[in-house]
Amino acid sequence: MLNIKWKIGAVFISASLIAPIVSLPWQTHAATHTDKETAASVTQSAKHAYIVVFQNGIDEELLQSYGAPIKGKLESISAVSTILTEEAAYKLSQFPSVRFVEQDKTVQTEEQYINPYLAKLNFPPITDQNTSYYSGKGVKVGVLDTGIDTKHEDLKIAGGASFIPGASTYNDDNGHGTHVAGIIAAQDNDFGIKGLSPQVELYAIKVLDKNGVGLHSQIINGIEWAVQNKLNIINLSLSSEEGSKALRLAVDEAHKKGLHIVAASGNHTDTTFSEDQAVMFPAKYESVVAVGAIDQYDKHPNFSGSGPELEIVAPGVNIYSTFIQNNYEFQTGTSMATPYVTAIYSLYKEAYPNLTAQELRTKINTQAKDLGAPGRDVNYGYGLIQAPKRIQQPKAPKNLTYKILSNGKVQLNWSAIATNEEIRGYNIYRDGVKISSTVSQPSFSESIKPGFYKYEVTAVNDGGLESSKSAIETKVYGVFPDFKSSDWYSKYVYELNANHILSGYPDGKFYPLKPITRGEAVSMIGRALKLDGTPRATRYPDVKSSYFASGYVATMSEKGLATGFSDGTFKPMQTISRGEVIALLDRAYKLKETTGSAKSFKDIKSDFYAYNAVQRFSAASIANGYNDGTFKPNHPVTRSEMAVFLARTIEESN
């Protein structure tokens, strides 16, 4: 009997066809003998397993007289297991010492019914599912229907609500909702059936009464409840030939908020598409996934709604699932196809948690197995829904490099991952902390103060799985407009800038040829040695605590690394000479042993105060002098020269 065509006013009817309860082909029953004598004559010589139970102790002699070998003793009940002909068993049972004789029957474990459509729907083999495949875990699914049997042993309900007047609970008093729920989420145990997504959070939203009928307003109530309770997917195995502006508004608003709405296309009486055979409401609305049915031969059955709105199909003929009163039943209809789609949607949601509702919908439709006419058609939509393949961890990005841009930003570049890995983007880490998520292009740049940073890049696929990290150590420095990176001193300036030893001026320039002062030189060396540079009073009257380098002047003087003049002043604003810089560096650093030879400069005599220091620093190739053989010890040191002297000294020191 077709249920869908019966309608009163603006009501919904469950979109299923009534099917009688039948025995499964794998169920077996013990044979019974209706004619004992005939059976005995046929099987008189055939031997079977029996249990012989005695009144008071086992009579082994009696057993031997009937050629009954003792296969095992059952002491607690004074019995044995043995092999007998039917005639011998009967005669034994007549002895007063024998309590009774019965066949030793076989038993077996109760197994779950295996859904015959799993392979067709792209599910992995059963042996692979328990350990590695998706199960809908973490996904919240609502069944808007006649409720769900709250006492069914094969179903686990997380919660729900009833919007049917007089029905205070969401318990199923019809059976339709329970059947739908089992297809989605029957538990993975040793009995009954296993739903396609047994670990979803299942919610029973009762919007149809005991006759499978409901109003538009009740459906809207159920949808609103699903949104308020942050459900991910709702199943509507119901349909109506009449639309509703209010219902359309409700499904559209729910869709905008990310709710997946899966509905039955409705049941009809023939396969010829016409306006009368169109997809019904609410499946007809664009924001709803319209589901049609196929039979076991992947054919369009004579009841499944057709039309351009049809989006996808699933099995809907003779589907075995849970039923009320802890039973199971076969049913047919688009109502049965719809929960197949809902369940597989939950698997995709688990597999691809970062996709938007529309992105997920597009992916599912793209993965469907095309049936009927090529492409989307009125009878099959995009085709037979397919379960998602197990997503693998993506490969790590390769060829990670970096460079400092002219605007001072650090830029990372790497090779893009092959598109067949479904890479959603790349995560960027700096010193172990994620600073950017799902960057779409294989490049990233940022402005950051000079320093040394470890950057790591990972690839992230649509399933949210992240690759191992590709790492690179970077040296970030300021880029100054008044010299080029090709200038002989540039790498030394960049090195000290990255180490926070020197910087430019407020106007952004470095002024590489500007003579450096004594105060500037001492502050650079003090920062390089990581000395206390806190501004404070000094022993020198011309170095006030307000002077930017007062802390370093004080500390280096206290340590004997810097000295003033005979008049007691320090002269911090006076330019420092080449000889003075070498003397300062010689006191501050102990150089490594070197095999180089000291150079002889014609303008430095052995009695020069920094003679030995210049010898050591020239042997280490820190201070090389000029092409004319002079050192020019009294010549002012420029900022670029100071950077070279200090950077080389740090490199050559212990």
XYZ file of C-alpha atoms in Angstrom:
654
model
C 0.000 0.000 0.000
C 1.367 3.393 -0.962
C 1.281 5.724 2.019
C 2.411 8.961 0.433
C -0.612 9.811 -1.685
C -2.965 9.999 1.304
C -3.034 13.563 2.506
C -5.313 15.820 4.532
C -4.828 19.532 3.963
C -1.298 20.781 4.632
C 0.121 17.662 6.241
C 3.239 15.525 5.844
C 3.168 11.804 5.347
C 6.121 9.485 5.961
C 7.591 8.665 2.567
C 7.703 4.897 2.847
C 5.866 1.931 1.403
C 4.448 -0.609 3.873
C 6.200 -3.998 3.691
C 5.326 -7.120 5.723
C 7.691 -8.600 8.275
C 9.481 -11.510 6.617
C 12.141 -13.984 7.641
C 15.665 -13.242 6.579
C 17.206 -15.750 4.188
C 20.005 -16.462 6.648
C 17.630 -17.378 9.466
C 17.410 -21.159 9.928
C 14.967 -23.291 11.808
C 15.270 -26.860 13.116
C 13.541 -29.477 10.949
C 10.662 -31.457 12.553
C 9.689 -35.029 11.827
C 5.985 -35.412 11.320
C 6.117 -39.117 10.634
C 8.454 -40.785 13.129
C 8.192 -44.235 11.658
C 8.992 -43.127 8.140
C 11.946 -41.111 9.418
C 13.227 -43.998 11.427
C 13.109 -46.361 8.479
C 15.051 -43.926 6.365
C 17.694 -43.005 8.971
C 17.789 -46.233 10.971
C 21.450 -46.853 10.275
C 22.522 -43.231 10.336
C 24.245 -42.136 13.528
C 23.824 -38.806 15.248
C 25.163 -37.031 18.290
C 23.101 -37.568 21.445
C 23.173 -36.713 25.122
C 22.128 -39.569 27.418
C 21.110 -38.490 30.930
C 20.927 -41.141 33.678
C 18.842 -41.208 36.843
C 21.644 -42.112 39.303
C 25.133 -42.251 37.829
C 26.417 -43.152 34.385
C 25.835 -46.765 33.320
C 28.789 -47.456 31.045
C 27.925 -51.150 30.529
C 24.508 -50.234 29.202
C 26.078 -47.797 26.773
C 28.567 -50.422 25.570
C 25.767 -52.909 24.949
C 24.312 -50.472 22.433
C 27.672 -49.636 20.857
C 27.557 -46.078 22.206
C 31.068 -44.676 22.623
C 31.507 -42.107 25.390
C 32.659 -38.902 23.726
C 32.532 -36.921 26.912
C 31.150 -37.054 30.430
C 28.840 -34.419 31.879
C 29.288 -35.284 35.528
C 27.125 -32.543 37.013
C 24.007 -33.999 35.382
C 25.068 -37.697 35.266
C 25.200 -37.671 31.463
C 27.424 -38.503 28.510
C 27.739 -37.322 24.948
C 27.733 -40.183 22.492
C 26.972 -41.319 18.941
C 23.868 -43.440 18.315
C 21.454 -44.522 15.655
C 17.960 -43.203 16.094
C 16.721 -46.693 16.914
C 19.391 -47.227 19.578
C 18.632 -43.858 21.102
C 14.955 -44.724 21.353
C 15.620 -48.109 22.981
C 18.071 -46.564 25.488
C 15.468 -44.037 26.500
C 13.156 -46.902 27.606
C 15.497 -48.147 30.333
C 14.451 -47.206 33.905
C 18.025 -46.080 34.680
C 17.904 -43.546 31.825
C 16.249 -40.256 32.627
C 16.055 -39.102 28.976
C 17.917 -39.050 25.648
C 18.081 -36.028 23.360
C 19.932 -34.960 20.247
C 23.165 -33.063 20.875
C 22.215 -30.013 18.748
C 24.576 -27.373 17.379
C 24.516 -23.736 18.440
C 26.164 -20.676 16.907
C 26.834 -17.052 17.742
C 24.259 -14.482 16.699
C 25.684 -12.199 14.019
C 24.792 -8.785 12.774
C 22.949 -8.492 9.511
C 25.428 -7.228 6.934
C 24.027 -4.474 4.745
C 24.231 -5.836 1.175
C 24.744 -2.362 -0.328
C 28.022 -1.465 1.435
C 30.357 -2.325 -1.447
C 28.092 -0.579 -3.938
C 28.257 2.558 -1.799
C 32.076 2.502 -1.752
C 32.423 1.332 1.858
C 35.662 -0.544 2.630
C 35.529 -4.262 3.462
C 33.951 -5.072 6.825
C 37.322 -6.235 8.178
C 38.767 -2.751 7.610
C 35.912 -0.701 9.070
C 36.245 -1.384 12.774
C 39.785 -0.037 13.081
C 40.245 2.625 10.469
C 37.047 3.787 8.806
C 34.730 6.648 9.620
C 31.779 6.061 11.924
C 30.162 9.503 12.218
C 31.919 10.211 15.509
C 31.392 13.755 16.712
C 28.585 14.490 14.219
C 25.108 15.392 15.510
C 22.234 13.991 13.431
C 18.547 14.641 13.950
C 15.733 12.433 12.632
C 12.578 14.511 12.087
C 9.987 11.770 12.012
C 7.564 9.774 14.176
C 10.165 9.601 16.939
C 12.541 6.751 17.767
C 11.921 3.689 19.931
C 13.669 4.690 23.153
C 13.910 1.101 24.378
C 15.337 -0.488 21.254
C 18.510 -2.355 22.187
C 20.174 -1.554 18.860
C 19.751 2.226 19.103
C 21.419 4.842 21.297
C 19.593 8.174 21.454
C 21.440 11.301 22.617
C 18.307 13.377 23.121
C 15.423 14.931 21.292
C 12.060 16.687 21.474
C 8.402 16.187 20.588
C 6.277 18.733 18.764
C 3.188 16.530 18.503
C 0.275 17.627 20.738
C -0.405 15.002 23.369
C 2.933 13.255 22.835
C 5.120 14.304 25.745
C 8.119 12.221 24.660
C 9.891 11.498 21.395
C 9.239 7.759 21.703
C 8.084 6.231 18.411
C 4.471 5.039 18.307
C 4.496 4.306 14.566
C 7.766 2.574 13.621
C 8.779 4.733 10.672
C 11.234 6.927 12.575
C 12.822 3.935 14.272
C 13.357 2.272 10.897
C 14.997 5.429 9.545
C 17.168 5.793 12.648
C 18.476 2.239 12.375
C 19.725 2.769 8.833
C 21.721 5.720 10.084
C 22.919 4.717 13.515
C 22.098 1.162 14.629
C 24.890 0.188 17.004
C 27.918 -1.904 16.109
C 27.396 -4.946 18.345
C 26.846 -8.676 18.019
C 23.182 -8.610 17.037
C 20.634 -6.885 14.846
C 22.050 -4.562 12.214
C 24.825 -2.021 11.995
C 23.972 1.480 10.836
C 26.145 3.239 8.306
C 27.327 5.749 10.922
C 26.903 4.024 14.301
C 28.802 6.604 16.336
C 26.843 9.722 15.421
C 25.017 11.563 18.179
C 21.458 10.578 17.285
C 18.551 12.901 18.136
C 14.863 11.993 17.910
C 12.748 14.975 16.816
C 9.118 13.900 16.785
C 7.200 15.913 14.171
C 4.861 13.176 12.835
C 2.112 11.492 14.842
C 1.324 7.806 15.260
C -0.220 7.796 11.778
C 2.920 9.284 10.205
C 1.249 12.651 9.656
C 2.439 16.128 10.655
C 1.897 19.824 9.965
C 4.216 22.382 8.383
C 4.472 24.198 11.702
C 5.618 21.042 13.460
C 8.327 20.481 10.855
C 9.481 24.086 11.295
C 9.552 23.594 15.090
C 11.774 20.572 14.581
C 14.147 22.411 12.252
C 14.441 25.312 14.680
C 15.186 22.893 17.522
C 17.939 21.313 15.427
C 19.548 24.708 14.770
C 19.278 25.788 18.410
C 20.907 22.564 19.557
C 23.708 22.882 16.997
C 22.956 19.727 15.040
C 24.971 19.152 11.873
C 22.499 17.165 9.751
C 18.769 16.491 9.837
C 16.904 13.689 8.066
C 13.413 14.370 6.727
C 11.969 11.097 5.428
C 8.686 12.852 4.769
C 7.085 14.762 1.945
C 4.101 16.801 0.880
C 2.703 17.711 -2.510
C 2.117 21.242 -1.275
C 4.809 23.793 -0.554
C 4.921 26.453 2.150
C 6.492 29.897 2.186
C 7.089 29.561 5.912
C 8.736 26.167 5.523
C 10.928 27.444 2.718
C 12.059 30.353 4.890
C 12.840 27.923 7.712
C 14.964 25.539 5.637
C 16.751 28.414 3.902
C 17.642 30.050 7.241
C 18.819 26.737 8.680
C 20.924 26.100 5.596
C 22.576 29.520 5.933
C 23.587 28.553 9.455
C 25.366 25.451 8.186
C 22.716 22.784 8.782
C 22.601 20.009 6.181
C 18.959 19.209 5.390
C 18.392 15.847 3.679
C 14.840 15.026 2.538
C 12.952 12.341 0.628
C 11.926 13.214 -2.916
C 8.572 11.500 -2.347
C 6.822 8.382 -3.653
C 4.764 8.116 -6.881
C 3.115 5.405 -8.968
C 5.018 5.375 -12.283
C 8.365 6.340 -13.738
C 7.262 8.778 -16.423
C 8.300 12.233 -15.374
C 5.537 14.789 -15.290
C 4.491 17.662 -13.071
C 2.539 15.136 -10.997
C 5.653 13.027 -10.570
C 7.846 15.944 -9.494
C 10.068 16.016 -6.436
C 7.884 16.868 -3.444
C 8.359 19.386 -0.665
C 10.534 20.182 1.229
C 13.041 18.243 -0.921
C 12.087 20.482 -3.845
C 13.696 23.527 -2.207
C 17.226 24.402 -3.329
C 18.633 24.467 0.203
C 17.523 20.864 0.748
C 19.253 17.724 -0.553
C 16.557 15.850 -2.521
C 17.020 12.071 -2.279
C 15.588 9.494 -4.660
C 15.624 5.706 -4.441
C 17.152 2.911 -6.517
C 16.503 -0.803 -6.356
C 19.010 -3.629 -5.976
C 19.800 -3.415 -9.691
C 20.638 0.315 -9.535
C 17.421 1.055 -11.408
C 14.905 3.807 -10.808
C 11.914 2.151 -9.049
C 8.356 2.976 -9.986
C 7.668 5.113 -6.941
C 10.697 7.402 -6.517
C 10.052 11.085 -7.188
C 11.829 12.531 -10.232
C 12.665 15.951 -11.495
C 15.434 18.501 -12.033
C 15.607 19.136 -8.273
C 16.586 15.526 -7.557
C 20.134 15.638 -6.247
C 21.256 12.140 -5.349
C 19.989 8.572 -4.965
C 20.483 5.672 -2.550
C 19.041 2.178 -1.979
C 15.342 2.306 -1.119
C 13.820 -1.103 -1.900
C 13.396 -3.823 0.748
C 15.633 -2.166 3.296
C 16.061 -4.023 6.566
C 16.276 -1.943 9.719
C 15.162 -1.482 13.298
C 11.485 -1.250 14.200
C 9.419 -0.525 17.282
C 9.066 -3.012 20.145
C 12.714 -3.973 19.703
C 12.010 -5.560 16.324
C 13.396 -5.346 12.779
C 11.538 -4.983 9.509
C 11.877 -4.574 5.755
C 10.472 -1.354 4.299
C 10.557 0.333 0.909
C 10.427 3.965 -0.162
C 12.387 7.169 -0.555
C 12.091 7.340 3.245
C 14.598 4.490 3.364
C 16.933 5.996 0.753
C 17.110 9.305 2.621
C 18.827 7.975 5.797
C 21.450 6.298 3.612
C 22.358 9.757 2.351
C 22.126 11.307 5.816
C 24.453 8.666 7.249
C 27.007 9.088 4.484
C 26.799 12.869 4.894
C 27.829 12.344 8.520
C 30.844 10.310 7.379
C 31.897 13.131 5.063
C 31.381 15.604 7.888
C 33.699 13.545 10.066
C 36.226 13.174 7.254
C 36.127 16.843 6.190
C 35.346 18.889 9.318
C 36.751 22.114 7.890
C 34.592 22.284 4.776
C 31.634 24.625 4.650
C 28.169 23.167 4.155
C 28.221 24.066 0.469
C 31.751 22.748 -0.052
C 30.794 19.438 1.557
C 27.644 19.191 -0.544
C 29.605 19.837 -3.718
C 32.211 17.221 -2.807
C 29.558 14.566 -2.149
C 27.802 15.271 -5.435
C 31.108 15.191 -7.301
C 31.958 11.801 -5.787
C 28.569 10.236 -6.677
C 28.518 7.290 -9.093
C 26.776 8.450 -12.257
C 23.703 6.422 -13.190
C 21.269 6.772 -16.073
C 21.955 9.527 -18.595
C 25.452 11.049 -18.351
C 25.604 13.849 -15.810
C 22.783 15.019 -13.609
C 19.383 13.738 -14.701
C 15.796 13.727 -13.439
C 15.758 10.105 -12.229
C 19.154 9.804 -10.535
C 20.351 13.343 -9.902
C 24.153 13.287 -9.713
C 24.004 9.540 -9.154
C 24.425 6.965 -6.383
C 25.985 8.457 -3.246
C 29.434 7.080 -2.396
C 31.026 6.843 1.037
C 34.224 8.876 1.464
C 37.596 7.287 0.989
C 39.848 7.206 4.019
C 41.891 10.409 4.003
C 45.643 10.015 4.360
C 48.018 12.430 6.035
C 49.393 14.807 3.381
C 53.057 15.032 2.523
C 55.145 17.817 4.014
C 55.918 20.848 1.819
C 59.286 20.684 0.072
C 61.976 23.170 -0.951
C 61.278 25.650 1.867
C 63.331 28.838 1.425
C 63.220 32.411 2.668
C 64.352 35.875 1.681
C 64.216 39.379 3.092
C 62.184 41.700 0.882
C 63.063 45.302 0.102
C 60.334 46.477 2.478
C 61.954 44.557 5.327
C 59.453 41.681 5.371
C 60.562 38.069 5.611
C 59.080 35.905 2.858
C 58.816 32.110 2.898
C 58.428 30.101 -0.291
C 57.939 26.368 -0.865
C 56.841 23.935 -3.556
C 53.089 23.441 -3.845
C 51.706 20.002 -2.982
C 50.187 18.029 -5.867
C 46.507 18.917 -6.306
C 45.361 15.286 -6.134
C 46.131 15.352 -2.408
C 43.234 17.795 -1.856
C 45.340 20.339 0.003
C 43.175 22.959 1.659
C 46.065 25.206 2.649
C 49.221 25.546 4.709
C 49.796 26.311 8.377
C 52.698 28.562 9.346
C 54.565 28.318 12.648
C 57.147 30.695 14.085
C 59.281 29.376 16.945
C 56.735 26.639 17.582
C 53.658 28.893 17.638
C 51.076 28.819 14.833
C 50.833 32.301 13.341
C 48.710 31.628 10.271
C 46.232 28.935 9.221
C 45.356 27.467 5.827
C 47.376 29.870 3.684
C 46.142 29.163 0.184
C 49.332 29.845 -1.790
C 52.812 28.309 -1.306
C 54.167 31.622 -0.018
C 53.949 33.675 3.163
C 55.401 36.995 4.275
C 55.252 39.110 7.401
C 56.822 42.161 8.994
C 58.724 41.282 12.138
C 61.489 42.893 14.146
C 65.054 41.778 13.381
C 66.128 38.522 14.942
C 66.627 34.825 14.386
C 63.468 32.763 13.921
C 62.609 29.178 13.176
C 59.749 28.918 10.688
C 57.831 25.705 10.015
C 55.260 24.992 7.318
C 52.730 22.151 7.163
C 50.182 21.140 4.540
C 46.550 20.684 5.613
C 44.070 18.659 3.565
C 40.299 18.980 3.374
C 39.963 16.457 6.172
C 41.932 18.680 8.539
C 44.892 16.297 8.652
C 48.213 18.084 8.919
C 51.507 16.955 7.444
C 54.801 16.777 9.255
C 56.655 20.083 9.463
C 59.186 21.474 7.030
C 61.496 23.822 8.929
C 63.986 26.569 8.173
C 66.119 28.810 10.389
C 65.968 32.463 9.353
C 67.957 35.597 10.036
C 65.701 38.624 9.811
C 67.224 42.086 9.533
C 66.238 45.569 8.552
C 66.700 46.696 4.966
C 68.198 50.196 4.747
C 67.665 52.363 1.683
C 71.091 54.030 1.752
C 73.206 50.997 0.901
C 72.862 47.881 -1.228
C 72.995 44.252 -0.219
C 75.970 43.910 -2.580
C 78.102 46.438 -0.661
C 81.139 44.874 0.998
C 79.999 45.606 4.531
C 76.278 44.771 4.130
C 76.379 41.206 5.489
C 78.075 42.446 8.673
C 75.494 45.165 9.170
C 72.675 42.654 8.631
C 74.250 40.193 11.082
C 74.549 42.770 13.856
C 71.089 44.152 13.141
C 69.545 40.674 13.415
C 71.329 40.268 16.756
C 69.952 43.622 18.000
C 73.442 45.072 18.287
C 72.967 47.990 15.915
C 70.083 49.656 14.161
C 69.352 52.549 11.869
C 68.168 56.066 12.546
C 64.558 57.195 13.004
C 64.366 58.128 9.322
C 65.015 54.494 8.392
C 68.525 55.061 7.059
C 71.783 53.572 8.284
C 74.328 56.238 7.184
C 77.144 53.755 6.605
C 79.826 56.415 5.935
C 79.034 58.520 8.967
C 81.821 58.499 11.622
C 80.806 56.681 14.787
C 81.177 58.266 18.215
C 82.804 56.797 21.317
C 79.415 56.468 22.976
C 77.949 54.629 19.984
C 80.927 52.266 19.784
C 80.738 51.408 23.492
C 76.971 50.783 23.276
C 77.450 48.435 20.307
C 80.137 46.429 22.090
C 78.084 46.405 25.307
C 75.029 45.007 23.503
C 77.187 42.405 21.783
C 78.548 41.288 25.172
C 75.020 41.389 26.639
C 76.133 43.745 29.410
C 73.822 45.772 31.625
C 72.870 48.842 29.614
C 70.353 50.287 32.063
C 70.762 54.100 31.922
C 72.360 55.377 35.126
C 74.945 57.758 36.576
C 78.596 57.248 35.589
C 81.965 58.350 36.944
C 82.304 60.782 34.054
C 80.892 64.295 34.400
C 80.134 64.464 30.689
C 78.087 61.222 30.643
C 74.788 61.916 32.350
C 72.256 59.214 33.204
C 70.005 60.616 30.489
C 72.569 59.792 27.794
C 71.403 56.806 25.716
C 74.667 54.861 26.252
C 75.229 55.783 29.916
C 74.536 52.242 31.141
C 77.058 50.671 28.798
C 79.675 53.347 29.522
C 79.235 52.687 33.260
C 79.381 48.894 32.963
C 82.357 48.782 30.585
C 84.260 51.269 32.750
C 83.557 49.203 35.864
C 84.913 46.118 34.077
C 88.000 47.965 32.823
C 86.977 47.539 29.206
C 86.645 51.261 28.495
C 88.578 54.216 29.890
C 88.243 57.958 29.837
C 90.728 60.751 29.356
C 93.263 62.264 31.778
C 90.990 65.200 32.498
C 88.367 62.771 33.890
C 85.991 63.036 30.951
C 84.796 60.333 28.559
C 83.988 62.525 25.546
C 81.083 60.313 24.380
C 80.261 62.539 21.385
C 83.809 62.499 20.038
C 84.409 60.325 16.998
C 86.406 57.231 17.751
C 89.544 56.338 15.828
C 90.509 53.032 14.256
C 93.206 52.483 16.846
C 90.789 53.148 19.710
C 88.239 50.691 18.341
C 90.835 47.909 18.048
C 92.005 48.638 21.605
C 88.418 48.456 22.880
C 87.724 45.199 21.065
C 91.009 43.713 22.264
C 90.061 44.355 25.884
C 86.510 43.059 25.397
C 87.225 39.836 23.470
C 89.743 37.032 23.587
C 90.462 35.857 20.067
C 90.880 32.264 18.995
C 94.340 30.915 18.281
C 95.258 31.737 14.708
C 97.896 30.530 12.261
C 97.805 33.811 10.364
C 100.684 36.246 10.323
C 100.478 39.747 11.716
C 100.843 42.515 9.185
C 103.316 45.324 9.380
C 101.841 48.781 8.891
C 104.227 51.591 8.129
C 102.224 54.134 10.122
C 102.187 52.106 13.383
C 105.306 51.891 15.539
C 105.901 49.412 18.336
C 105.430 52.130 20.938
C 101.887 52.870 19.726
C 99.411 52.180 22.578
C 97.373 49.738 20.470
C 100.325 48.183 18.621
C 99.911 44.639 20.050
C 96.151 44.744 19.595
C 96.510 45.759 15.955
C 99.017 42.907 15.461
C 96.599 40.345 16.861
C 93.615 41.672 14.936
C 95.513 41.862 11.657
C 96.732 38.263 12.111
C 93.085 37.220 12.526
C 92.146 39.210 9.371
C 89.815 41.406 11.392
C 91.701 44.650 10.712
C 93.480 44.581 7.362
C 94.635 48.125 6.702
C 94.741 49.903 3.360
C 96.282 49.109 0.001
C 99.076 51.638 0.544
C 100.360 49.622 3.527
C 99.011 51.975 6.171
C 96.493 51.362 8.936
C 95.517 54.967 9.583
C 95.107 54.354 13.346
C 93.946 57.905 14.027
C 91.423 57.954 11.199
C 87.750 58.133 12.329
C 85.838 54.859 12.082
C 82.634 54.903 10.039
C 79.479 53.076 11.075
C 79.999 50.490 8.349
C 83.641 49.906 9.391
C 82.603 49.529 13.020
C 80.069 46.907 11.970
C 82.769 44.979 10.093
C 85.303 45.154 12.980
C 82.742 44.042 15.583
C 81.113 41.280 13.523
C 84.488 39.784 12.579
C 85.660 39.977 16.191
C 82.574 38.137 17.442
C 83.127 35.460 14.799
C 86.819 35.021 15.707
C 86.442 35.149 19.487
C 86.215 32.221 21.891
